[in-house]
Coordinates of C-alpha atoms in Angstrom, one line a residue:
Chain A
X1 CA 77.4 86.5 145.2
X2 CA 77.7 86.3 141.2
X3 CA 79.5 89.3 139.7
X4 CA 77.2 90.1 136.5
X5 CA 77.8 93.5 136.4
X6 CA 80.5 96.1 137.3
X7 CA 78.3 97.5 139.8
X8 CA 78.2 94.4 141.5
X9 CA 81.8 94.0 141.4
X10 CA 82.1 97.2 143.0
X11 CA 79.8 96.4 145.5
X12 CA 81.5 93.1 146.0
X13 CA 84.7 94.6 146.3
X14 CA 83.8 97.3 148.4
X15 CA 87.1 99.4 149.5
X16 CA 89.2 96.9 147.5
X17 CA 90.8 97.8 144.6
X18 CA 89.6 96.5 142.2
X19 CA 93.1 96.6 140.0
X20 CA 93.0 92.7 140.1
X21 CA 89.5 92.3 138.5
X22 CA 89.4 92.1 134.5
X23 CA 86.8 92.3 131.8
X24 CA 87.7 89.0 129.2
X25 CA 86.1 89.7 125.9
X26 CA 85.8 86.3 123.7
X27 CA 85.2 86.0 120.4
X28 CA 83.5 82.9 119.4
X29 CA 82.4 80.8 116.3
X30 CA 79.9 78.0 116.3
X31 CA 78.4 75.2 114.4
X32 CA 74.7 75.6 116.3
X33 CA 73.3 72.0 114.8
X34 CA 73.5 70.5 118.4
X35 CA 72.4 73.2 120.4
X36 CA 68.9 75.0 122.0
X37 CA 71.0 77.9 120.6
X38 CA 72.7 80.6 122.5
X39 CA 71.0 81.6 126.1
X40 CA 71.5 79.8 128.9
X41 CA 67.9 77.2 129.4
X42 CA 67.1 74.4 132.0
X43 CA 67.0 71.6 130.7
X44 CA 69.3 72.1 127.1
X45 CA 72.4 72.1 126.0
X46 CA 73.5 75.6 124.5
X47 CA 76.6 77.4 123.9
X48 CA 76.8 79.8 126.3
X49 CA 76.3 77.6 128.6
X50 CA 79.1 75.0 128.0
X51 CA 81.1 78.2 127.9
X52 CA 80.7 79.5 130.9
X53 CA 80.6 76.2 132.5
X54 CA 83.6 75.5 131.2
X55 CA 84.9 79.0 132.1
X56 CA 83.6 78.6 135.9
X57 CA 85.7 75.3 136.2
X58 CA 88.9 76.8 134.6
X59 CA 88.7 80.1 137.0
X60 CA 86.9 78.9 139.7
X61 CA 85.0 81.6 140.0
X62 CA 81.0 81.8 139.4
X63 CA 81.3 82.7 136.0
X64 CA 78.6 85.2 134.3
X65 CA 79.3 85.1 130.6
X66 CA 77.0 87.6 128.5
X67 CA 77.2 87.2 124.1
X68 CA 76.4 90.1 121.8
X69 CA 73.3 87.8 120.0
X70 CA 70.8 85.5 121.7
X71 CA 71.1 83.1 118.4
X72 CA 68.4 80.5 118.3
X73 CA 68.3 76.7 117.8
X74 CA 70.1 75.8 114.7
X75 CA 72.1 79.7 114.2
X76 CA 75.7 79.2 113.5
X77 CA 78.2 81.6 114.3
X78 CA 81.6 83.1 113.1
X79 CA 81.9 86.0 114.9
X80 CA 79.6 85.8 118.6
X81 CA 81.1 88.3 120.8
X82 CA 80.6 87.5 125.0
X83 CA 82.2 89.1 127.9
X84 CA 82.7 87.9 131.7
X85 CA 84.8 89.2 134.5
X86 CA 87.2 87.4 136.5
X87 CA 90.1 88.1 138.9
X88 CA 91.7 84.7 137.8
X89 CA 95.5 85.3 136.7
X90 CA 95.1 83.3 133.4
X91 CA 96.4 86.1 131.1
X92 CA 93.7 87.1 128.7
X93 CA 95.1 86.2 125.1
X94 CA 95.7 82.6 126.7
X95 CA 91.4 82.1 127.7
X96 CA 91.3 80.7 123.9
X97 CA 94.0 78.2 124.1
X98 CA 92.7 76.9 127.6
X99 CA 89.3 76.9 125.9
X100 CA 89.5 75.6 123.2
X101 CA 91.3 72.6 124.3
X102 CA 88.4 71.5 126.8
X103 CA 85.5 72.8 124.3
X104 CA 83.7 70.5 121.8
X105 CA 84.9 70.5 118.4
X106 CA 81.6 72.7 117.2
X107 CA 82.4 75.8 119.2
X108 CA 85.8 77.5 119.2
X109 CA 87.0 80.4 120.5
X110 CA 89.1 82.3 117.9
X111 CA 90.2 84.9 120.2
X112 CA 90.1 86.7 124.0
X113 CA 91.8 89.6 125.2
X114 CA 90.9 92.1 128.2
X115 CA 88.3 94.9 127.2
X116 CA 88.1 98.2 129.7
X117 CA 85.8 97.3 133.0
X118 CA 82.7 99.6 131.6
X119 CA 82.4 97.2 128.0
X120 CA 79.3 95.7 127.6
X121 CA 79.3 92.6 124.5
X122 CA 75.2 93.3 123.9
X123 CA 74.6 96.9 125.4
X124 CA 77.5 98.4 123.7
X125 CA 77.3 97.3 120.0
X126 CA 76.8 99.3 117.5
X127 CA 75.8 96.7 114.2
X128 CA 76.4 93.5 113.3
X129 CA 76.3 91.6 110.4
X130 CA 74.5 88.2 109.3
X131 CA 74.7 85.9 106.6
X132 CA 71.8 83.6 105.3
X133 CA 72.3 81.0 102.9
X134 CA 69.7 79.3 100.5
X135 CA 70.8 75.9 98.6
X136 CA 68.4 76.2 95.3
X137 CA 69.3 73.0 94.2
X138 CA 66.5 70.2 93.2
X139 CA 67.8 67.8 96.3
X140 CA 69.2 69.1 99.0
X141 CA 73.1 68.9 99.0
X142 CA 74.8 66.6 101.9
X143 CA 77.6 68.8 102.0
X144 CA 75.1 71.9 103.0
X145 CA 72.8 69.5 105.6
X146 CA 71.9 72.1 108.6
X147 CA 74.3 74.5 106.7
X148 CA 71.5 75.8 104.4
X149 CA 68.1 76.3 103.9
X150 CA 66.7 74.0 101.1
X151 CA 64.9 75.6 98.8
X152 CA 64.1 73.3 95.9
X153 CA 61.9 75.4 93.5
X154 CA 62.8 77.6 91.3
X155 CA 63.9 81.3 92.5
X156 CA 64.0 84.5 90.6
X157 CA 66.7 85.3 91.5
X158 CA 66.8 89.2 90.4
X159 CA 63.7 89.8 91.8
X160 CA 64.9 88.6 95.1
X161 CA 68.1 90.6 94.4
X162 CA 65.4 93.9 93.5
X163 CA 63.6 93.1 96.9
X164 CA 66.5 93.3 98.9
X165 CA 67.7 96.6 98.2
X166 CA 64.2 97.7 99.8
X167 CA 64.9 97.1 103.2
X168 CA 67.7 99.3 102.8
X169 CA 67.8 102.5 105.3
X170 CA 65.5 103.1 108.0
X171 CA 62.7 102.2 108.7
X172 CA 60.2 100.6 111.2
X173 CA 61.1 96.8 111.3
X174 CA 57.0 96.0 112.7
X175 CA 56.2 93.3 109.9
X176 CA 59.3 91.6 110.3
X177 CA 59.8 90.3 114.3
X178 CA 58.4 87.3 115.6
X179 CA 55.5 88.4 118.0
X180 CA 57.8 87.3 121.4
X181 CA 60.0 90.0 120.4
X182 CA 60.5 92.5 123.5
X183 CA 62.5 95.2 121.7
X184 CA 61.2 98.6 122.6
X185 CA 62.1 100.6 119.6
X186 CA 61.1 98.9 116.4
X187 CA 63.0 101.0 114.1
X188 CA 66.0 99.9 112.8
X189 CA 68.8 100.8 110.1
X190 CA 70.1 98.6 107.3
X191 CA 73.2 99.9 106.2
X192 CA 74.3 97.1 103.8
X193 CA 72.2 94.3 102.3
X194 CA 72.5 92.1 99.3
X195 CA 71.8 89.1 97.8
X196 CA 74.5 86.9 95.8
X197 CA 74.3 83.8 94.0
X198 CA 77.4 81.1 93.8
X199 CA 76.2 77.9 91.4
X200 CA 73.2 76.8 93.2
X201 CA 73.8 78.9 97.1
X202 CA 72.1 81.9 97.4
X203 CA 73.7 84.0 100.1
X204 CA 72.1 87.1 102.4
X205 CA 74.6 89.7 104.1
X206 CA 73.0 92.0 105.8
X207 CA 74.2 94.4 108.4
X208 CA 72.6 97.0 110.6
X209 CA 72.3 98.8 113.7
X210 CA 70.2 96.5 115.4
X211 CA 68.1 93.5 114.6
X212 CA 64.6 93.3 116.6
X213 CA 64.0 89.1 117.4
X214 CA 64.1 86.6 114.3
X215 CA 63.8 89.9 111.6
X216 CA 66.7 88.3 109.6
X217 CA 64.6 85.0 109.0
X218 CA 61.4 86.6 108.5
X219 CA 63.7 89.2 105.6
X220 CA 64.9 85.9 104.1
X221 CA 61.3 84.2 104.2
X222 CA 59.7 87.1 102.3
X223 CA 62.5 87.4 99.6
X224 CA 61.9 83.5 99.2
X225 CA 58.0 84.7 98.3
X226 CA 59.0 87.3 96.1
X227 CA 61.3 84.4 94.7
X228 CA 58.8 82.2 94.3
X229 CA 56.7 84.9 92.4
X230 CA 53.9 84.9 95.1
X231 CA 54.9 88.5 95.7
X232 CA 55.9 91.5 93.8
X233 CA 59.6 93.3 94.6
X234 CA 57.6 96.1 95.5
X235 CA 55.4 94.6 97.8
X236 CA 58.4 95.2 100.5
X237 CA 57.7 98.6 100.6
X238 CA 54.1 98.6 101.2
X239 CA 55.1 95.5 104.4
X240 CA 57.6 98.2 105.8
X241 CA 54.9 100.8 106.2
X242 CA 51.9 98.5 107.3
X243 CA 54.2 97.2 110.2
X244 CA 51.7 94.0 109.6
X245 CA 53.5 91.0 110.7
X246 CA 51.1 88.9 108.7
X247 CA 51.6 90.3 105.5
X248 CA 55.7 89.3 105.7
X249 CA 56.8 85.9 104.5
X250 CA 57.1 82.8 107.0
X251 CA 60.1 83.3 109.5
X252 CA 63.0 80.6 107.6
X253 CA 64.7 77.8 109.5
X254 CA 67.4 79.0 111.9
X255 CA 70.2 76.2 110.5
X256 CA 70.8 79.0 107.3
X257 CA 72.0 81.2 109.7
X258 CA 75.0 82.7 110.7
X259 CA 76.3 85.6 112.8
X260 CA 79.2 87.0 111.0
X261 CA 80.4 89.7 113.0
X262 CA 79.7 91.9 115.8
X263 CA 80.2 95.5 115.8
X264 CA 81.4 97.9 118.7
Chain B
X1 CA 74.2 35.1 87.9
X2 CA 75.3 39.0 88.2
X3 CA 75.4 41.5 85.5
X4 CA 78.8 42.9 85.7
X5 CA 79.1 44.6 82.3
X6 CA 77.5 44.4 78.8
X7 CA 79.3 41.1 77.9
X8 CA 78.1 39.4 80.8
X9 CA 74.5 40.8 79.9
X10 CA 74.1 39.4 76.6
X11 CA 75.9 36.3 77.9
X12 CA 72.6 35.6 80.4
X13 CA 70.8 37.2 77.9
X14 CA 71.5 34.5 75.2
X15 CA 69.5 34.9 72.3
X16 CA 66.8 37.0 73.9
X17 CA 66.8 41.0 72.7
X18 CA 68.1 43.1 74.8
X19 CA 66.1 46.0 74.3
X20 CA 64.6 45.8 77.4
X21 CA 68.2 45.8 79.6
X22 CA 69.2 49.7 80.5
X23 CA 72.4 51.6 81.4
X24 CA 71.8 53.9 84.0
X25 CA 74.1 57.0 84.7
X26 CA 74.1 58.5 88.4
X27 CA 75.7 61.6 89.3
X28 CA 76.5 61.4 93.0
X29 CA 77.0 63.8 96.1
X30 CA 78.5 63.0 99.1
X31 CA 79.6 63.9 103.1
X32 CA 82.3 61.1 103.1
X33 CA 82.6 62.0 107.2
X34 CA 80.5 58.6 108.1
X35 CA 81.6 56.3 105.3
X36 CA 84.9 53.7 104.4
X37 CA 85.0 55.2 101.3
X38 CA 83.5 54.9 98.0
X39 CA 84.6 51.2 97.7
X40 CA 82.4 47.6 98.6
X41 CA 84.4 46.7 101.3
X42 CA 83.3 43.4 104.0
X43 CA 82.5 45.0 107.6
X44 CA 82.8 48.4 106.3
X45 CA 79.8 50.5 105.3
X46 CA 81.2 52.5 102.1
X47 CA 78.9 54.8 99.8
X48 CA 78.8 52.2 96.8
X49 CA 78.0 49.8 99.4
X50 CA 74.6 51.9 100.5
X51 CA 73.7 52.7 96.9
X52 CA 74.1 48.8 95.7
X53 CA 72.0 47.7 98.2
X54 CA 69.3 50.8 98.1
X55 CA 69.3 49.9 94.0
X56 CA 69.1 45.8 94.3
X57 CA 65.6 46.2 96.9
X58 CA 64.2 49.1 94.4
X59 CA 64.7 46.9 90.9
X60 CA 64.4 43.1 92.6
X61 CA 67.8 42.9 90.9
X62 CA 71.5 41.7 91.9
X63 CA 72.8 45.1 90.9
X64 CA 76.4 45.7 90.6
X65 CA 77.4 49.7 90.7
X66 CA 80.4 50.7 89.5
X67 CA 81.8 54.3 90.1
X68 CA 84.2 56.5 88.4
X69 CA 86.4 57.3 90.9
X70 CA 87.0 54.7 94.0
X71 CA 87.2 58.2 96.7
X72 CA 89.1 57.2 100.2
X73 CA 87.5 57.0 103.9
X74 CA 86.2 61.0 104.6
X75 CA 86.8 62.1 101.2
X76 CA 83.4 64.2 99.5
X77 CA 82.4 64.3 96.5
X78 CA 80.1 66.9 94.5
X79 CA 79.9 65.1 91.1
X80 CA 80.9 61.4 91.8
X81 CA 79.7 59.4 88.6
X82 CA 78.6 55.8 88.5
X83 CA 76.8 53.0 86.3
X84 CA 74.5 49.7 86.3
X85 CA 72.7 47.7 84.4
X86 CA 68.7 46.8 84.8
X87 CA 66.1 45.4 83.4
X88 CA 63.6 47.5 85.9
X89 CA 61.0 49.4 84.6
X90 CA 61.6 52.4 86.7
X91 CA 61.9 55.7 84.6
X92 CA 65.6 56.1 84.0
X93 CA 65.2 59.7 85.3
X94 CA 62.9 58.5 88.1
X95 CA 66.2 56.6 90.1
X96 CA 67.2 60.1 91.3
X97 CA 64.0 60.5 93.3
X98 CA 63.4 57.1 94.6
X99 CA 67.2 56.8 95.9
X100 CA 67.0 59.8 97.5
X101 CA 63.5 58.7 99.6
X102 CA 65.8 56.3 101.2
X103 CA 69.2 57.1 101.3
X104 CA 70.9 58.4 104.0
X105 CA 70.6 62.4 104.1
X106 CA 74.5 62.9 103.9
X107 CA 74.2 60.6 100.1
X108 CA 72.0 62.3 97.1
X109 CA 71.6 61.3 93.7
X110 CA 71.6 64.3 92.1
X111 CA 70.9 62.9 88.4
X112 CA 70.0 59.8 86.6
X113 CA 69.9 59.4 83.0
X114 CA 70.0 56.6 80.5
X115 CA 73.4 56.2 78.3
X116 CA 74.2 53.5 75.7
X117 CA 74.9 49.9 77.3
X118 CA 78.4 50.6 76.1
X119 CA 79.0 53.6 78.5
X120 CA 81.3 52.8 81.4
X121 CA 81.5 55.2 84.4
X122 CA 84.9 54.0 85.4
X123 CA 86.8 53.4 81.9
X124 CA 85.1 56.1 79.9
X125 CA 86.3 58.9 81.9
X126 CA 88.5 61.1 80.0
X127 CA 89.1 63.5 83.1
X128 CA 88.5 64.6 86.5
X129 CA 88.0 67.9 88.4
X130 CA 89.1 67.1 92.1
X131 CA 89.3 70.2 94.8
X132 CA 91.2 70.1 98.3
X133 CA 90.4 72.5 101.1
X134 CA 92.9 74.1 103.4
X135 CA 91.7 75.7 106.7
X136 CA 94.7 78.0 107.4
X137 CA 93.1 79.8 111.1
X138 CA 95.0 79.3 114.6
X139 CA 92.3 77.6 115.5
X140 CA 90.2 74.4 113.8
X141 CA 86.8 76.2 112.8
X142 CA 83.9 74.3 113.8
X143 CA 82.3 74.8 110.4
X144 CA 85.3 73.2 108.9
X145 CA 85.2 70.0 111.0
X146 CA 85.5 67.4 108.8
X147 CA 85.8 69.5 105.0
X148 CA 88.9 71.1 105.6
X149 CA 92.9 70.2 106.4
X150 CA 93.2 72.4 109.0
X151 CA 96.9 73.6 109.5
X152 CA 97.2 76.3 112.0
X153 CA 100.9 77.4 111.3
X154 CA 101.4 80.5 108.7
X155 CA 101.7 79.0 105.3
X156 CA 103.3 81.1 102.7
X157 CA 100.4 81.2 100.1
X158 CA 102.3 82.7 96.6
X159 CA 105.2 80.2 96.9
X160 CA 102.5 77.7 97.2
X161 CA 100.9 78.9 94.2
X162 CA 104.0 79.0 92.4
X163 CA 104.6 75.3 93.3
X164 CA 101.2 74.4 92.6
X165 CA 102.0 75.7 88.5
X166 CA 104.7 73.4 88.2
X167 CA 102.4 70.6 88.2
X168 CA 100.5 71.5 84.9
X169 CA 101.3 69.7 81.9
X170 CA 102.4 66.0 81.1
X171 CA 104.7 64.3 83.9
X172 CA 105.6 61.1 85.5
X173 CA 103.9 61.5 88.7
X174 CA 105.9 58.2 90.4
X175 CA 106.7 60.2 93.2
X176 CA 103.2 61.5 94.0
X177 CA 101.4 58.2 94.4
X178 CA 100.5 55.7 97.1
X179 CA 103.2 52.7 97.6
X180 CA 100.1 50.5 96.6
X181 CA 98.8 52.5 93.5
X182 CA 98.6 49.3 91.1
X183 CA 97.9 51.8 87.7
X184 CA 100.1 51.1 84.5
X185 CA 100.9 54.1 83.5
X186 CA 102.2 56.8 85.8
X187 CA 102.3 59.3 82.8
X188 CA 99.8 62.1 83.3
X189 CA 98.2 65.1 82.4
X190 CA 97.8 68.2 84.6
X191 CA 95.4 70.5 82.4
X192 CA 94.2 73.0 84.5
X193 CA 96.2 73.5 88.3
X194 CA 95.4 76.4 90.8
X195 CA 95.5 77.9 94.2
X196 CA 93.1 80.4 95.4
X197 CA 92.6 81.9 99.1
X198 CA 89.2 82.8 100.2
X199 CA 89.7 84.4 104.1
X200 CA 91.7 81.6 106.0
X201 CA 90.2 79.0 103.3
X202 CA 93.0 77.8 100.8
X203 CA 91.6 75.8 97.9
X204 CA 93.7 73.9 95.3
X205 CA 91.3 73.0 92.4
X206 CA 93.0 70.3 89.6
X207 CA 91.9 69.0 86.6
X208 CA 93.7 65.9 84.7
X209 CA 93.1 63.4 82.8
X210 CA 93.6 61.0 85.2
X211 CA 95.0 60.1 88.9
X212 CA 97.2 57.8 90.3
X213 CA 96.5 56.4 94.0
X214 CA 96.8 59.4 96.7
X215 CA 98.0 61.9 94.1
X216 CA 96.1 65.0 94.6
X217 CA 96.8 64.1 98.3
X218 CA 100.4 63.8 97.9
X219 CA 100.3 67.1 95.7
X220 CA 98.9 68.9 98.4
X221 CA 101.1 68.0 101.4
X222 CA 104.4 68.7 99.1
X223 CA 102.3 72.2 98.4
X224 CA 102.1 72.9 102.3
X225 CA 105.8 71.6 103.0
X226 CA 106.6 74.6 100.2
X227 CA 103.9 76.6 102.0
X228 CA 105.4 75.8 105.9
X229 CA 109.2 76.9 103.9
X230 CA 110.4 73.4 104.2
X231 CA 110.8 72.8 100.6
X232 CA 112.0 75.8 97.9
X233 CA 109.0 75.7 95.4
X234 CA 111.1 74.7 92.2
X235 CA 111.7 71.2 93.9
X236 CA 108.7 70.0 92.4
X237 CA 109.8 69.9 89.4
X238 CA 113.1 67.9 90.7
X239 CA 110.9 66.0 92.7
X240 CA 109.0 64.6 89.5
X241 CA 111.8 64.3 87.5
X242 CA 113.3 62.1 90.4
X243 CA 110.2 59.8 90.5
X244 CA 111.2 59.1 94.2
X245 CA 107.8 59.3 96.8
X246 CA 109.9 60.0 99.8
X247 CA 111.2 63.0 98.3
X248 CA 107.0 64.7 98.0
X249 CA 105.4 65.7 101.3
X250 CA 103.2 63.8 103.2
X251 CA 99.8 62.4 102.0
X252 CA 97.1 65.4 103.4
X253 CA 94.3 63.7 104.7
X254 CA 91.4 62.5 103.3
X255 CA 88.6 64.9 104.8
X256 CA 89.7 68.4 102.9
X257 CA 89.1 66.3 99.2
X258 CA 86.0 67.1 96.7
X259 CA 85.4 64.9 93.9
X260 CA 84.0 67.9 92.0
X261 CA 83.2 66.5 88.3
X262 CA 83.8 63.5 85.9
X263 CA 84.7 63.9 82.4
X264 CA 83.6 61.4 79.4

C-alpha cells in the first residue's frame, strides 16, 4: 500500500502509533530545460519524478512526493515546495544533503525539515510568486538560452509597465487559462505585480492567491501585444470582464519561467 | 598568402587601391561552458576558432580574427571585441546577421561595423570592464551551473569589499598574475573596483586599463581568502607591494568570469 495521504497512513497504521511516521517538507529549485516539467508522466523524465525516485531508493519506502506547482516543460524553479511521509530515521534537515549528493546538477534541494502530519505542499498554500523574464535584445543572448523568452522587437516598455498594474486585485482570471485548465473557481487575486527592466531583460513578478493553468504565460503574452502596440493598456480591462480566452495574447514559452516562492 | 594586419594587406595588395579591402569590428557574446577558450588552439574547438571558420566559408576568404581579449576555457563574455580584414562585399553591418544564421546558439554577434583599416581590436584597447560571479548558497544552484564560483562556506562580504578598494589605482600587479603571463609591463591601472551582493549572488565588477594573465582571477580568490577570514583585508596592499604570487589566493575558476566591454 502507498501512503499518499495521512488518512492512508492511519489506515495503514491502524492501532500503531503513528509517533514514528513524519511529514518531510523540501524545498526545491530547478533548471527545467531537460525536463517534461514537474508531474510525474510515463514515458518522460521530470522532476518530481527523479525526486521521488531518488527518495524511494534512499528510504526504502514507496515514496509519494506531492510539489506546491505542477510547472510545465521548460519552468524553472527557485522556490518548488513538495512534501512526502516517511518513517525512515534519516533526520529531516539531513534529506538535502543526502539529496543533493545523488541528484543531477539542474535540481537541488535547498532545504528539508519535518512539517506537522496535517501539511499539505499544494492544498495548503496560500500565494505564490513567479517571475517571467523577456530578453529584448536584437539576437538572442547565449548567456539567457532557455533562461528567457526572446523577444526581438521593439517593446514599449511603459505601456507594458501601465498594463500590468491592471491585473491587479480581483478579478475573474477566464481570458487568461489555457482551455485544459480544471480549476473550479476562476477568480483569483493579484496582490503584487510589476514589470522592471534591467539593460535589455524585462522581468515579470507577480504574486497571488492562486494561479488557474498557464495564466502567468498567457499575462506575459498579452503585455508582449500591448508591447508591441497591437493592443491598447486598457484593453486589459475590457479581457478581464469578457472572460474571452481568445481575446488574450498567445500563452509565452514556458523556458521564461520561474517559480520563485511558495506561500503557506 | 593570409591577411594578418594592414601591412600585410597592402604588401599582397602591391600597387593595387585598396579601397575595396574593409576592417570589420564585431562585438561578441558568449556561453564559454562548451569552448577551450577564446584562443585558435589544434584539437581544441575555441570561440575564435568557430567564428574564423564561420567568416573564411561566408567571404571565400583565409580570414584571420583577432580578438581583444584571449578569455580562458568556461569564461563568458558579454562584449568580447574582435577584427578582420576582407575584401567581401557583404554589408559591413550585414556580418552580424549572417554569423548568427550559423553559429552555434551559445555564440552571437551582437554587432558589426566598419572602422578604419588602422583599427586594431587587440592593441587599440585602452580598457576593459570584466565581472566575476560568486554563488555564496549551501548549496550549488542549478541556475548557476556553470556562471557562478560557487563557495558554500559564509564569506564575510564588507571585509571583502574593503579588500576589493585596495585594488583601485596604479600598482604592480606581479603577484596577481599567472606564472606564464608573458606581458611587459606589470604596472596597471584599477579605475573603477567594486563588490556588490544581490541575494546569495556576489559580483565583483573591475574596470582597468589593462590585465595581466589570470588577474581578475587571482584578485578574486585573494578577495574570498579575506572573505573565508584567512587573510586580514589590508594584506592586499602588502601583498602588491611584495610582488610575490604565492602570497595572493588562489586563481577562482574560469566559469564565474564576464568579459563585459572593451574600451578603444
Amino acid at each position: 500500500m502507498q501512503i499518499h495521504s495521512v488518512k492512508d497512513a492511519l489506515l495503514y497504521l491502524g492501532g500503531r502509533a503513528v509517533s514514528d511516521l513524519k511529514n518531510i517538507k523540501l524545498t526545491i529549485q530547478y533548471d527545467g530545460t531537460q525536463y517534461s516539467g514537474w508531474q510525474i508522466q510515463k514515458n518522460a523524465t521530470t522532476i518530481s519524478g527523479i525526486l521521488q525516485a531518488q527518495l524511494s531508493r534512499i528510504t526504502k519506502e514507496d515514496v509519494k512526493l506531492i510539489g506546491a506547482s505542477r510547472t510545465d516543460a521548460g519552468v524553472h524553479a527557485l522556490g518548488q515546495t513538495a512534501h512526502f511521509l516517511t518513517r525512515c530515521k534519516i533526520p529531516p534537515q539531513k534529506f538535502s544533503y543526502v539529496l543533493n549528493s545523488v541528484l543531477p546538477k539542474d535540481i537541488v534541494v535547498g532545504h528539508s525539515c519535518e512539517v506537522p502530519l496535517s501539511f499539505h505542499s499544494r492544498f495548503d498554500t496560500v500565494g505564490k510568486t513567479y517571475r517571467y523574464l523577456i530578453s529584448n535584445s536584437l539576437f538572442p543572448s547565449p548567456l539567457d538560452r532557455n533562461r528567457a523568452y526572446h523577444v526581438p522587437q521593439k517593446l514599449l516598455f511603459h505601456e507594458m509597465q501601465e498594463a500590468c498594474t491592471l491585473f491587479s486585485g480581483t478579478h475573474d482570471f477566464s481570458a487568461f487559462r489555457a482551455a485544459k485548465c480544471g480549476a473550479i473557481s476562476t477568480i483569483k487575486t493579484i496582490q503584487r505585480i510589476g514589470l522592471t527592466k534591467n539593460h535589455e531583460t524585462l522581468a515579470m513578478d507577480v504574486t497571488g492567491d492562486g494561479f488557474l493553468y498557464n495564466m502567468v504565460r498567457i499575462m506575459v503574452g498579452t503585455l508582449i501585444d500591448v508591447g508591441l502596440g497591437k493592443m491598447a493598456s486598457d484593453e486589459i480591462r475590457r479581457i478581464l470582464l469578457a472572460k474571452d480566452r481568445r481575446r488574450a495574447g498567445r500563452t509565452s514559452p514556458g523556458h521564461g519561467l520561474y517559480l520563485m516562492e511558495v506561500f503557506y
